[in-house]
Coordinates of C-alpha atoms in Angstrom, one line a residue:
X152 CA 162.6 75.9 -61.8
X153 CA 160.3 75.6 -58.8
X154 CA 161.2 74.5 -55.5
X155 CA 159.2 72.4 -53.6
X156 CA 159.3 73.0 -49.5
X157 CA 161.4 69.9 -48.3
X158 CA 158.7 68.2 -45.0
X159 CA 160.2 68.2 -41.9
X160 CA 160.5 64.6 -40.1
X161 CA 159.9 63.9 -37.1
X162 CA 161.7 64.9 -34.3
X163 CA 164.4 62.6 -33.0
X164 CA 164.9 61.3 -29.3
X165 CA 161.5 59.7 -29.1
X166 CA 160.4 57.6 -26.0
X167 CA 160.5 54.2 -26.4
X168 CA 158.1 52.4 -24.3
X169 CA 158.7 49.5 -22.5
X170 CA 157.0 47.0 -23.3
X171 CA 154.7 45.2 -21.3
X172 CA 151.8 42.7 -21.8
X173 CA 148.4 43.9 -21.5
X174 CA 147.0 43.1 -18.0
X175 CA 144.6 45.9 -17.4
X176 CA 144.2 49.5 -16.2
X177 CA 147.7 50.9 -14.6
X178 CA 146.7 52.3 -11.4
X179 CA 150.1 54.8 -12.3
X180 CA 148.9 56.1 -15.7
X181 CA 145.5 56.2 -14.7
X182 CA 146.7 58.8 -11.8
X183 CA 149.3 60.4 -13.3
X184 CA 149.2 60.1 -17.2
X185 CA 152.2 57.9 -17.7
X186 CA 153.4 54.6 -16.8
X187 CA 157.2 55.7 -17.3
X188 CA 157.1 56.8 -13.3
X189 CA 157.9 53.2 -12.8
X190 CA 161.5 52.5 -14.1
X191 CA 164.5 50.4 -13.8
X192 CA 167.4 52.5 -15.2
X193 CA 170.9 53.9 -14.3
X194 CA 170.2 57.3 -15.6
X195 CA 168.0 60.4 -14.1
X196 CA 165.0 61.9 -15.1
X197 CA 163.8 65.2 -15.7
X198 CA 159.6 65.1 -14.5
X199 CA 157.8 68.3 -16.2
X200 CA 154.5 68.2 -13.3
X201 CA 151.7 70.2 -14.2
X202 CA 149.2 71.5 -11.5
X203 CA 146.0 71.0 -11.4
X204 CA 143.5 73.5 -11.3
X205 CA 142.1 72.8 -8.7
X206 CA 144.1 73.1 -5.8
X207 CA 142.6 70.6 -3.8
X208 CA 144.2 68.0 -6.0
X209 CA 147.5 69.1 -5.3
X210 CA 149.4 65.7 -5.5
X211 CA 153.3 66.9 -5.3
X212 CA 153.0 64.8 -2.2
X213 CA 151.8 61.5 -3.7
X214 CA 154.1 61.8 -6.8
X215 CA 156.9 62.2 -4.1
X216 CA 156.2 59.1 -2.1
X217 CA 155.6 57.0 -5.6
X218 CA 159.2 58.4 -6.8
X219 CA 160.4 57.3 -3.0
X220 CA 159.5 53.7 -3.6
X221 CA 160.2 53.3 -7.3
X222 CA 164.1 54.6 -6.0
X223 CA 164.0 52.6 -3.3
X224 CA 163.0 49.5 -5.5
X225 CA 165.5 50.5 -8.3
X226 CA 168.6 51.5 -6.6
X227 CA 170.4 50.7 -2.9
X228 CA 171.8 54.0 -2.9
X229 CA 171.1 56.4 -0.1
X230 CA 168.6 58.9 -1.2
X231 CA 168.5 62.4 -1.1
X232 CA 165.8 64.5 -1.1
X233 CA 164.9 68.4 -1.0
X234 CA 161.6 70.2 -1.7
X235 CA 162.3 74.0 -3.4
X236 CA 159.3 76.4 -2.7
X237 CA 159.6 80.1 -2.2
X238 CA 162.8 80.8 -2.3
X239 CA 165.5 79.7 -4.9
X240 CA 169.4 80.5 -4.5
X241 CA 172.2 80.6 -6.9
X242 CA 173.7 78.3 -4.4
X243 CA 170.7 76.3 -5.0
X244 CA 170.7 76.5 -9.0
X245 CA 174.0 75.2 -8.9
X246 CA 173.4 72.4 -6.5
X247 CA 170.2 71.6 -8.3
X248 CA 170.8 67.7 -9.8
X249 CA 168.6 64.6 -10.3
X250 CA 171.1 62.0 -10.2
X251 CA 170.9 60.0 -6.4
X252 CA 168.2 62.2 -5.7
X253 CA 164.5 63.4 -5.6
X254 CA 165.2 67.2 -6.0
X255 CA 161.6 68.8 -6.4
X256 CA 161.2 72.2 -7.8
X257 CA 157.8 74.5 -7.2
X258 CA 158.0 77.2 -9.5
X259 CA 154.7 78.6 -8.3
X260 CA 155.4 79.4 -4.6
X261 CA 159.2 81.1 -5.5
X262 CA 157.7 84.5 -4.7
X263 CA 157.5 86.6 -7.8
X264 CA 155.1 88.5 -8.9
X265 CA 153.4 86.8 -12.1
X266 CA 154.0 89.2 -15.4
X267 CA 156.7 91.4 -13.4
X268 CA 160.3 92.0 -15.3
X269 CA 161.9 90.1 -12.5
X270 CA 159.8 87.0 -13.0
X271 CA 160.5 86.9 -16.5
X272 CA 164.1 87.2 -15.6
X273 CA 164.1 83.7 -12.9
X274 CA 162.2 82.0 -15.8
X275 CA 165.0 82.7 -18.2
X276 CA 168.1 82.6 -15.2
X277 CA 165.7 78.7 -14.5
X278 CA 165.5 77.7 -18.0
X279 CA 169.5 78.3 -18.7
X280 CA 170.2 76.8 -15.5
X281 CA 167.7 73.6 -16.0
X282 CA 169.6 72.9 -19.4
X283 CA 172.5 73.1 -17.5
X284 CA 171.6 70.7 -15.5
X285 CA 170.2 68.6 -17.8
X286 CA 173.1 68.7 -19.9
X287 CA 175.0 67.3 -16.8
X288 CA 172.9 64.3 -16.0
X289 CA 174.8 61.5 -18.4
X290 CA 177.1 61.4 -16.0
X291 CA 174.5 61.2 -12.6
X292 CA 172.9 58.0 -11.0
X293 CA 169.5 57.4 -11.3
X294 CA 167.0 59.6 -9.4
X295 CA 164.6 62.7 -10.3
X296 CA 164.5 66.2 -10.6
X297 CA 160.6 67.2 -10.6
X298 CA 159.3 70.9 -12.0
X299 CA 155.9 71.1 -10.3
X300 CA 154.2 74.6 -11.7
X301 CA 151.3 75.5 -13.3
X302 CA 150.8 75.3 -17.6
X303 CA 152.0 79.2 -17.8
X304 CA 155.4 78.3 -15.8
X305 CA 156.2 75.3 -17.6
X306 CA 155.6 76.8 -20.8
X307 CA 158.5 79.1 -20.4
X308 CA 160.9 75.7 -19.0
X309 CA 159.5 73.6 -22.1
X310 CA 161.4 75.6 -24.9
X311 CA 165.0 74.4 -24.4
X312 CA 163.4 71.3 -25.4
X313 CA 162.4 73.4 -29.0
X314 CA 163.7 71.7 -32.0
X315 CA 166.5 72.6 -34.2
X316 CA 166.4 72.0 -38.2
X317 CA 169.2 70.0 -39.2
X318 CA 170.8 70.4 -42.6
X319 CA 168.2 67.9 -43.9
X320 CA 165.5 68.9 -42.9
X321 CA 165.0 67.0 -40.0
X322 CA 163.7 68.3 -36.7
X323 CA 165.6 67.0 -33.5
X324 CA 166.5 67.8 -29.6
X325 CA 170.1 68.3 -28.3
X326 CA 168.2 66.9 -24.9
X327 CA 166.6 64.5 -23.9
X328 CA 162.9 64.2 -23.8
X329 CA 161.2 65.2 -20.0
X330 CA 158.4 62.8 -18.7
X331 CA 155.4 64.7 -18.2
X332 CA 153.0 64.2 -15.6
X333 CA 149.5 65.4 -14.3
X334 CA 146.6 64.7 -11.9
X335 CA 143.1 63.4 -12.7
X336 CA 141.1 65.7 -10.7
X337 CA 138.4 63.6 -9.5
X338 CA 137.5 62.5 -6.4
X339 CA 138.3 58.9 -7.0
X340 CA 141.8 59.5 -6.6
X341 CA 141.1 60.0 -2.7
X342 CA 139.5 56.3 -2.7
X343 CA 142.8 54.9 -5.1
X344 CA 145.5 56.8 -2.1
X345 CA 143.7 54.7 0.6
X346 CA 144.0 51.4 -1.9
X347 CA 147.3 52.2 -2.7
X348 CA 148.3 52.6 1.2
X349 CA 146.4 49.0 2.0
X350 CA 144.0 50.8 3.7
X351 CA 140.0 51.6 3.2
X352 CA 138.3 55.2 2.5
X353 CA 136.8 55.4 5.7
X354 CA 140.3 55.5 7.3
X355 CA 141.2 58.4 5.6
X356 CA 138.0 60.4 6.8
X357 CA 136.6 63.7 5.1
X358 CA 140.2 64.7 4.1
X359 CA 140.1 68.3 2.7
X360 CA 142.7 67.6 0.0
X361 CA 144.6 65.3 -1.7
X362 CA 148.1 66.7 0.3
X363 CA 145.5 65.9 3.7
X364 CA 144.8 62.2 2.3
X365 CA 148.0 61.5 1.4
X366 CA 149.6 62.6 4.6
X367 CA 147.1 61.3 6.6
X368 CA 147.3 57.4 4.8
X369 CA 151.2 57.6 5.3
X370 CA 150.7 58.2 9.1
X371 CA 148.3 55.3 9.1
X372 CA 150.7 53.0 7.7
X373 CA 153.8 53.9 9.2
X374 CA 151.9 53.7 12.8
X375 CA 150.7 50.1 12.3
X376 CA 154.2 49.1 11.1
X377 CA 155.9 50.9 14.2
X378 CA 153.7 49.2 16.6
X379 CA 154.3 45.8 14.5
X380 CA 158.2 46.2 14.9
X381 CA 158.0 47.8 18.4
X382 CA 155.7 44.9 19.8
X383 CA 157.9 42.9 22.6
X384 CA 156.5 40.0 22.5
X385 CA 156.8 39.2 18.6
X386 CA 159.9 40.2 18.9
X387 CA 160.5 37.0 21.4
X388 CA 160.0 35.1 18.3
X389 CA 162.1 37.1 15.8
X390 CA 165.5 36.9 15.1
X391 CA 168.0 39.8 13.1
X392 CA 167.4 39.4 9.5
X393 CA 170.1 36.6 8.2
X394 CA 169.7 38.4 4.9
X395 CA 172.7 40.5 4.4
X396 CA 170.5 42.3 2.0
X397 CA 167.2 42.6 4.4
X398 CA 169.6 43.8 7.2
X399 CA 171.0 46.7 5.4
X400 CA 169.7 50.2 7.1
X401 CA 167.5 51.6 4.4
X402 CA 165.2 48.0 4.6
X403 CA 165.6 46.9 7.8
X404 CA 163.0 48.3 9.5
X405 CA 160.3 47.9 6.6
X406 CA 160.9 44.1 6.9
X407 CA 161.3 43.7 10.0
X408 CA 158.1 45.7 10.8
X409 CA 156.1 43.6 7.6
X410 CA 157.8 40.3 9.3
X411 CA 156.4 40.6 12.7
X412 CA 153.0 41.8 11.1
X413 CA 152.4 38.7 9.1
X414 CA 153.9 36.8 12.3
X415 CA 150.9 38.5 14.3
X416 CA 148.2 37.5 11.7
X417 CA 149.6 33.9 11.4
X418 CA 149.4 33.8 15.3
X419 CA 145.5 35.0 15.0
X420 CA 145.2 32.7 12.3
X421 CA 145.8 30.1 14.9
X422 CA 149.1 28.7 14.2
X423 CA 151.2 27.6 17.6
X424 CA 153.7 29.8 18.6
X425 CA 155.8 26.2 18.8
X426 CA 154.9 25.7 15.2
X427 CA 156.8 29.6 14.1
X428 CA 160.5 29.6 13.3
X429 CA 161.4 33.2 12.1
X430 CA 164.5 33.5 9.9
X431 CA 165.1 29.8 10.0
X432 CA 167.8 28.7 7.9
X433 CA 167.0 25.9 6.2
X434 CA 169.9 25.0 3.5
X435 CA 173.9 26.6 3.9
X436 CA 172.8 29.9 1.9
X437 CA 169.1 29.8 2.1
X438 CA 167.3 31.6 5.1
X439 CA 163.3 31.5 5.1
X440 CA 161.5 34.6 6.7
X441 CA 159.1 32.6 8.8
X442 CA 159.0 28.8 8.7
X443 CA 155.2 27.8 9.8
X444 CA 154.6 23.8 11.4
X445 CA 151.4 22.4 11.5
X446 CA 151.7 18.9 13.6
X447 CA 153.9 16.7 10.9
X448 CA 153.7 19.3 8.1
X449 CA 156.4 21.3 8.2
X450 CA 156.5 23.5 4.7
X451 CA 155.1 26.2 4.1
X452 CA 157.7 29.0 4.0
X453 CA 156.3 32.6 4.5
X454 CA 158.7 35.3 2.4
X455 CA 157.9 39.3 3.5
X456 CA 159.2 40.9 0.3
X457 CA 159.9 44.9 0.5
X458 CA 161.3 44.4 -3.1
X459 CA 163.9 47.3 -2.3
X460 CA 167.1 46.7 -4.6
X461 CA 164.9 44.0 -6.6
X462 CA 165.9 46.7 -9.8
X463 CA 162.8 45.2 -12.0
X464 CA 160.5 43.7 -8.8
X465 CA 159.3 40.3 -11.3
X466 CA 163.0 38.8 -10.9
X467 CA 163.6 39.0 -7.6
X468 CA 160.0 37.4 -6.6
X469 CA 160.3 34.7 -9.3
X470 CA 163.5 33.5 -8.3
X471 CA 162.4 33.2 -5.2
X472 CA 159.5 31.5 -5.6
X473 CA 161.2 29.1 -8.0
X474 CA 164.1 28.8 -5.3
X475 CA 161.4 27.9 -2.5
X476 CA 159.2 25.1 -4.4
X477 CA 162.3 23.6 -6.0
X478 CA 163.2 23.2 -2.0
X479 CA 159.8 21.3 -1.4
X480 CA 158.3 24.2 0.6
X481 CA 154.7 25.4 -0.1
X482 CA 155.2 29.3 -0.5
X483 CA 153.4 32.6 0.7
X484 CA 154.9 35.5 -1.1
X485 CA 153.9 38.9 0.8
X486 CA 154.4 42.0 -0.7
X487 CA 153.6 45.4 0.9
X488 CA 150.8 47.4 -0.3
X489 CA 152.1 50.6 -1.7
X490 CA 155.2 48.5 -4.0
X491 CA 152.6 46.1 -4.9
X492 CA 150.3 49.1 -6.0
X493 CA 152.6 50.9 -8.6
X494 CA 154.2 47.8 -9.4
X495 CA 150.8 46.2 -10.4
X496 CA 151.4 45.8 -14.1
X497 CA 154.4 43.6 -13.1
X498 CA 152.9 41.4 -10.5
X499 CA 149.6 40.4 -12.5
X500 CA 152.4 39.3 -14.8
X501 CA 154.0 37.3 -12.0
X502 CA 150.5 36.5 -10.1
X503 CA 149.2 35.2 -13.9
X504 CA 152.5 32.5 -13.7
X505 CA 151.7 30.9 -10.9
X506 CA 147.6 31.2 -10.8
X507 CA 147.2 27.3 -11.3
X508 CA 150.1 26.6 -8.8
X509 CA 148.6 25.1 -6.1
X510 CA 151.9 25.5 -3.9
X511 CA 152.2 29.3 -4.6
X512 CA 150.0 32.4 -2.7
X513 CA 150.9 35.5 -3.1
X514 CA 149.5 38.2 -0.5
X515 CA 149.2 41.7 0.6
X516 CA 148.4 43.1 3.9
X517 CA 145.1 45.0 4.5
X518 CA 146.8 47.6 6.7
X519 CA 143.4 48.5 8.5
X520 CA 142.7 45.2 10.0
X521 CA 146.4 43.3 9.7
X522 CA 144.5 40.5 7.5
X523 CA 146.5 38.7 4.1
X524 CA 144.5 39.5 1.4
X525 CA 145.1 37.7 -1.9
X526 CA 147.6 40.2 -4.1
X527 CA 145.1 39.8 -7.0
X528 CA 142.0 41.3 -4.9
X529 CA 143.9 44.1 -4.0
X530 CA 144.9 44.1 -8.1
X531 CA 141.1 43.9 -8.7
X532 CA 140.2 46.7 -6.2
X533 CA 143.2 49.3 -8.0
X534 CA 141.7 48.2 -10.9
X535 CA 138.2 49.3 -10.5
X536 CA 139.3 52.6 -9.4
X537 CA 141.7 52.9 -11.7
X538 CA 138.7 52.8 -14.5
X539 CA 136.6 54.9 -12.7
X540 CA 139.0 58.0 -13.3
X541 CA 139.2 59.9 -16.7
X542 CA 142.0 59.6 -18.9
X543 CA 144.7 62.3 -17.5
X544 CA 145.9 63.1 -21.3
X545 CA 149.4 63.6 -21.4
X546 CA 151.4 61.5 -23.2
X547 CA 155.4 61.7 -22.6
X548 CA 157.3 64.3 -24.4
X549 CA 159.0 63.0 -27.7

């Protein structure tokens, strides 16, 4: 009798993606490859980074700051963070974790030779020690552990994720699947850091590399912010957040500093100082972030949302957006730049809700010139960008 080979399924543990309506290009997966980055969950990820050729795209330092504000968004934990380069301990290894944490990992600048006995040794001494890990993280909070190394390196981490044959014939992992991630090396990712930071390409300059732009575009923004919150006579007109939530350590400053920017621009904009009541209570358990009086018309409420703790970033702003008009107010929802960039998919969601609500505005701030703009122009702009780049072909591991 003859036997017929028995076809091997799939493997098991595939991603499932979440899904989202179609409202354009992700300014996320146009950058990075994958739109996973962006995640509300309770459990950690393993991120396989690959580097680009090119080492003026170098983007551990974007994918860094985009993993800050998508933990920051998801969680209220304190975060912990640690960047691995050149030297890697046992102690190290053992402390090595993604749970709470963005624990980043260059296998590239550890300091061993390439081909030598001992580097194929710490590849295998990693590998073990990364399934370890991995193995460990059901039990961790949500966070990331990132692998940033070149195709050769990660080739060597990718095979505890080979599959096993079952007794069926079916392929599957005992862990699960890694994102993967990579960088679109083209210059229009220096033009989509400034977008993303609320600022424009000229403020950024003839930056060298995309560790220079980034850098450069986070001193920018924290600098305006600190001058914003600093600034002594705004702060005659603030009050301390009545927001139990918006007072707590890891948000206080981001919206107090976005408060007292949109205060200034209101004040440009010509509203009285007389007509401004910052954290003005207006029901037993409702507190507005900045109340703004024009002569008898008294409601338009002004909400600065960081979105920090929001979990998924559509609830939070809906409720309160619902919460305000069902109150009478007229509202302006402002959202910084950088959430409202690699949230984007989720607020043209929320901005296509309320388009043909008259009552409803939602803004950003153009962090060059302290100016509202209108969320979906600075949707728009990431968009155009966003097309411009070439697909970054990886899809996540599964």
């Amino acid at each position: 009798m003859k036997l017929e080979a028995r076809r091997l399924e799939e493997p098991q543990l595939r991603q499932i993606e979440v899904a989202v309506q179609e409202t354009g290009v992700d300014p996320l997966e146009a950058l990075f490859g994958t739109p996973r980055l962006r995640v509300y969950s309770e459990r950690p990820f393993l991120i396989l980074a690959r580097k680009p050729r090119d080492p003026r795209y170098d983007y551990i330092e974007l994918l860094k700051r985009v993993l800050r504000e998508v933990y920051r968004v998801s969680w209220r934990a304190p975060l912990y963070s640690q960047h691995i380069a050149r030297r890697l301990t046992e102690y190290q290894l053992a402390m090595m974790r993604a749970g709470m944490t963005i624990y980043v990992l260059d296998l590239d600048e550890l300091g061993v030779e390439e081909g030598s006995v001992d580097k194929i040794t710490a590849s295998s001494h990693l590998a073990r020690s990364l399934e370890d890990r991995v193995r460990e993280a059901y039990a961790q909070g949500f966070g990331f552990l990132v692998v940033y190394a070149s195709q050769p390196a990660l080739k060597a981490i990718e095979r505890i994720w080979e599959p096993r044959i079952g007794s069926r014939g079916m392929l599957y992992t005992r862990l699960p699947p890694p994102l993967e991630t990579s960088i679109v090396e083209d210059d229009t990712v220096f033009e989509m850091v400034a977008a993303m930071y609320g600022l424009s390409s000229d403020d950024l300059g003839e930056a060298s590399s995309l560790v220079d732009a980034v850098m450069m575009a986070e001193h920018r923004y924290y600098s305006y912010l600190e001058s914003m919150a600093s600034d002594p006579t705004l702060a005659l007109l603030a009050r301390p957040a009545g927001d139990e939530e918006e007072a707590r350590p890891e948000e206080g400053f981001m919206h107090y500093a976005f408060k007292m920017a949109v205060l200034s621009y209101l004040l440009e904009a010509g509203f009285d100082e007389s007509g401004l009541a910052v954290e003005e209570r207006v029901a037993s358990a409702v507190t507005v972030d900045i109340l703004a009086r024009r002569g008898w018309y008294s409601k338009l409420a002004v909400e600065v949302e960081t979105l920090y703790g929001s979990g998924n970033p559509v609830a939070r702003l809906s409720s309160v957006i619902r919460d305000r008009l069902a109150m009478g107010y007229r509202v302006w929802l402002v959202v910084p730049p950088l959430q409202a960039s690699i949230y984007a998919p989720h607020l043209r969601v929320l901005a296509g809700k309320y388009a043909g609500v008259e009552n409803v505005e939602i803004y950003t701030l153009d962090m060059s010139t302290g100016s509202l703009v209108p969320l979906k122009e600075h949707l728009d702009r990431l968009e155009r960008l966003a097309a411009k780049l070439p697909r970054a072909g990886l899809a996540d591991k599964g």
